[in-house]
Amino acid sequence: MNFADTPVLAGPTVRLEPLAPSHAGDLSDSVAVGDLWRTWSTSIPAPEAMANEIQSRLGKQRDGTMAPWAVVDARTGRAVGMTTYMNIDEPNLRLEIGSTWLGRDAQGTGINPAMKLLLLSRAFDDLSCNAVEFRTHWHNLQSRAAIARLGAKQDGVLRNHKVWHDGTLRDTVVFSIIASEWPAARAALAARVQRHR
């Protein structure tokens, strides 16, 4: 199995579809709500940049470095976000779940834990990963809390890791779940998903 493949992953509330240009309209609408794309502590494409972002992610998939999905609300059939496997390290059975965002209307609906359950299940159960990593901006407190709720442990902070789009320096917080932690994390995530059904 190729780590950059993007099979459809489906649960009761969310469906992850291979990212395609046809998702651009829904995704542009999603980021426009509340000007989500202006959130400074994360990198979300502006509505007019969505088509280019999709092409960029598909180019990385062709190179084998990314597996991009559109996040579709199974109840409405509309694409409400994006997620990827990135920093794919197939020889060492590692990858990062990242470049993820959900539109404001999809936040707090249970889509995020359901999506992460699908992604982590594929990573650990189908691809036999040793570890799955998550990274976020030090100042993105919402993202840090959401990652911790997945059962991921904080590995550390990469200080002055990146020059951010506004010229500031980003400290990157690194989390991971390792294979031995997956059974407990899966049980906790499944219970959270069940509560949102």
Coordinates of C-alpha atoms in Angstrom, one line a residue:
M1 CA 0.0 0.0 0.0
N2 CA 1.3 3.4 -0.9
F3 CA 1.2 6.0 1.9
A4 CA 0.3 8.8 -0.7
D5 CA -2.8 6.9 -1.9
T6 CA -6.2 8.5 -0.9
P7 CA -8.9 5.9 -0.7
V8 CA -12.4 7.1 0.3
L9 CA -12.6 6.8 4.2
A10 CA -16.1 7.0 5.5
G11 CA -17.9 7.1 8.8
P12 CA -21.4 8.0 9.9
T13 CA -20.8 11.8 10.0
V14 CA -17.8 12.4 7.8
R15 CA -16.4 11.2 4.5
L16 CA -12.8 11.8 3.4
E17 CA -12.7 11.9 -0.4
P18 CA -9.6 12.2 -2.6
L19 CA -9.1 16.0 -3.0
A20 CA -10.1 17.2 -6.4
P21 CA -10.7 20.5 -8.2
S22 CA -14.4 19.9 -8.0
H23 CA -14.2 20.6 -4.2
A24 CA -13.0 24.2 -4.7
G25 CA -16.4 25.8 -4.6
D26 CA -17.5 24.2 -1.3
L27 CA -14.1 24.8 0.3
S28 CA -14.0 28.4 -0.8
D29 CA -17.5 28.9 0.8
S30 CA -16.3 27.2 4.0
V31 CA -13.3 29.5 4.5
A32 CA -15.3 32.6 3.7
V33 CA -17.6 32.1 6.8
G34 CA -16.2 34.4 9.5
D35 CA -13.1 35.0 7.3
L36 CA -11.6 31.8 8.6
W37 CA -8.7 32.1 6.2
R38 CA -7.5 35.3 8.1
T39 CA -6.7 33.3 11.2
W40 CA -3.1 34.3 11.8
S41 CA -1.9 31.3 13.8
T42 CA -2.6 28.8 11.1
S43 CA -2.3 28.6 7.3
I44 CA -5.7 28.4 5.5
P45 CA -6.1 29.3 1.8
A46 CA -8.2 32.4 1.0
P47 CA -11.3 31.7 -1.1
E48 CA -9.7 33.0 -4.3
A49 CA -6.5 30.8 -3.6
M50 CA -8.4 27.6 -3.1
A51 CA -8.0 26.2 -6.6
N52 CA -4.3 26.8 -6.5
E53 CA -4.0 25.2 -3.1
I54 CA -5.8 22.1 -4.4
Q55 CA -3.4 21.9 -7.3
S56 CA -0.4 22.3 -5.0
R57 CA -1.5 19.5 -2.8
L58 CA -2.2 17.2 -5.8
G59 CA 1.3 18.0 -7.1
K60 CA 2.8 16.9 -3.8
Q61 CA 0.7 13.7 -4.0
R62 CA 2.1 13.0 -7.5
D63 CA 5.6 13.4 -5.9
G64 CA 4.6 10.9 -3.2
T65 CA 5.0 13.4 -0.3
M66 CA 1.4 14.1 0.6
A67 CA -2.0 12.3 0.6
P68 CA -4.7 15.0 0.4
W69 CA -8.3 14.6 1.2
A70 CA -11.4 16.8 1.2
V71 CA -13.4 16.6 4.4
V72 CA -17.1 16.1 3.5
D73 CA -19.9 16.4 6.0
A74 CA -21.8 13.2 5.4
R75 CA -25.0 14.8 6.5
T76 CA -25.0 17.5 3.8
G77 CA -22.6 16.1 1.2
R78 CA -20.6 19.4 1.2
A79 CA -16.9 19.7 1.5
V80 CA -16.1 21.6 4.8
G81 CA -12.4 21.2 5.1
M82 CA -9.1 19.7 4.0
T83 CA -6.7 17.3 5.6
T84 CA -3.5 15.4 4.6
Y85 CA -0.9 12.9 5.4
M86 CA 2.3 14.8 5.0
N87 CA 6.0 14.5 5.7
I88 CA 5.5 10.9 4.6
D89 CA 8.4 8.7 5.7
E90 CA 7.4 5.3 4.3
P91 CA 10.7 3.5 5.0
N92 CA 10.4 4.4 8.7
L93 CA 6.6 3.9 8.8
R94 CA 5.9 7.4 9.9
L95 CA 3.8 10.3 8.7
E96 CA 2.2 13.5 9.9
I97 CA -1.5 14.3 9.9
G98 CA -1.5 18.0 9.0
S99 CA -2.4 20.9 6.8
T100 CA -5.9 20.4 8.2
W101 CA -8.6 22.9 8.6
L102 CA -12.4 22.8 9.1
G103 CA -14.8 25.6 8.3
R104 CA -16.4 27.3 11.2
D105 CA -19.8 25.7 10.6
A106 CA -18.1 22.2 10.9
Q107 CA -16.2 23.0 14.1
G108 CA -17.6 21.5 17.3
T109 CA -19.9 19.1 15.4
G110 CA -17.9 15.9 15.9
I111 CA -16.5 15.9 12.4
N112 CA -12.9 16.5 13.7
P113 CA -12.7 13.4 16.0
A114 CA -14.5 11.3 13.4
M115 CA -12.1 12.4 10.7
K116 CA -9.1 11.7 13.0
L117 CA -10.4 8.3 13.8
L118 CA -10.5 7.4 10.1
L119 CA -7.1 8.8 9.4
L120 CA -5.4 7.2 12.4
S121 CA -7.1 3.9 11.7
R122 CA -5.7 3.9 8.2
A123 CA -2.3 4.9 9.4
F124 CA -1.9 2.3 12.2
D125 CA -4.2 -0.5 11.1
D126 CA -3.7 -0.5 7.3
L127 CA -0.3 1.1 6.8
S128 CA 1.3 -0.3 10.0
C129 CA 2.8 3.0 11.1
N130 CA 5.2 3.2 14.0
A131 CA 4.2 6.7 14.8
V132 CA 1.8 9.5 13.6
E133 CA 2.9 13.1 14.2
F134 CA 0.9 16.3 14.6
R135 CA 2.4 19.8 14.4
T136 CA 0.9 23.2 15.2
H137 CA 1.8 26.8 15.9
W138 CA 2.6 27.5 19.6
H139 CA -0.1 30.2 19.6
N140 CA -2.8 28.0 18.1
L141 CA -4.3 27.0 21.5
Q142 CA -7.4 25.6 19.9
S143 CA -5.4 23.2 17.7
R144 CA -3.1 22.2 20.6
A145 CA -6.0 21.3 22.8
A146 CA -7.7 19.3 20.0
I147 CA -4.5 17.4 19.3
A148 CA -4.1 16.5 23.0
R149 CA -7.7 15.3 23.1
L150 CA -6.8 12.8 20.4
G151 CA -4.5 11.1 23.0
A152 CA -1.3 12.5 21.3
K153 CA 1.6 13.3 23.6
Q154 CA 3.7 16.5 23.2
D155 CA 7.2 15.6 22.0
G156 CA 8.6 19.1 22.2
V157 CA 8.7 22.5 20.7
L158 CA 10.8 23.5 17.7
R159 CA 11.7 27.1 18.5
N160 CA 12.0 29.7 15.7
H161 CA 11.1 26.8 13.4
K162 CA 9.6 28.8 10.5
V163 CA 9.3 32.3 9.2
W164 CA 5.5 32.8 9.2
H165 CA 3.5 34.4 6.5
D166 CA 3.4 37.7 8.4
G167 CA 7.1 37.7 9.0
T168 CA 7.0 36.5 12.6
L169 CA 8.8 33.4 13.8
R170 CA 6.7 30.3 14.4
D171 CA 7.5 28.0 17.3
T172 CA 6.1 24.6 16.3
V173 CA 4.7 22.3 18.9
V174 CA 5.2 18.6 17.9
F175 CA 2.9 15.8 19.2
S176 CA 2.7 12.2 18.3
I177 CA 0.8 8.9 18.9
I178 CA 3.0 5.8 18.7
A179 CA 1.7 2.4 17.8
S180 CA 1.6 1.0 21.3
E181 CA -0.6 4.0 22.3
W182 CA -3.0 3.5 19.5
P183 CA -5.4 0.9 21.1
A184 CA -6.2 3.3 24.0
A185 CA -6.4 6.3 21.7
R186 CA -8.7 4.5 19.3
A187 CA -11.1 3.5 22.2
A188 CA -11.2 7.1 23.5
L189 CA -11.8 8.5 20.0
A190 CA -14.4 5.9 19.2
A191 CA -16.3 6.9 22.4
R192 CA -16.2 10.6 21.4
V193 CA -17.4 9.8 17.9
Q194 CA -20.3 7.8 19.3
R195 CA -21.4 10.7 21.5
H196 CA -21.7 12.9 18.4
R197 CA -23.8 10.5 16.3

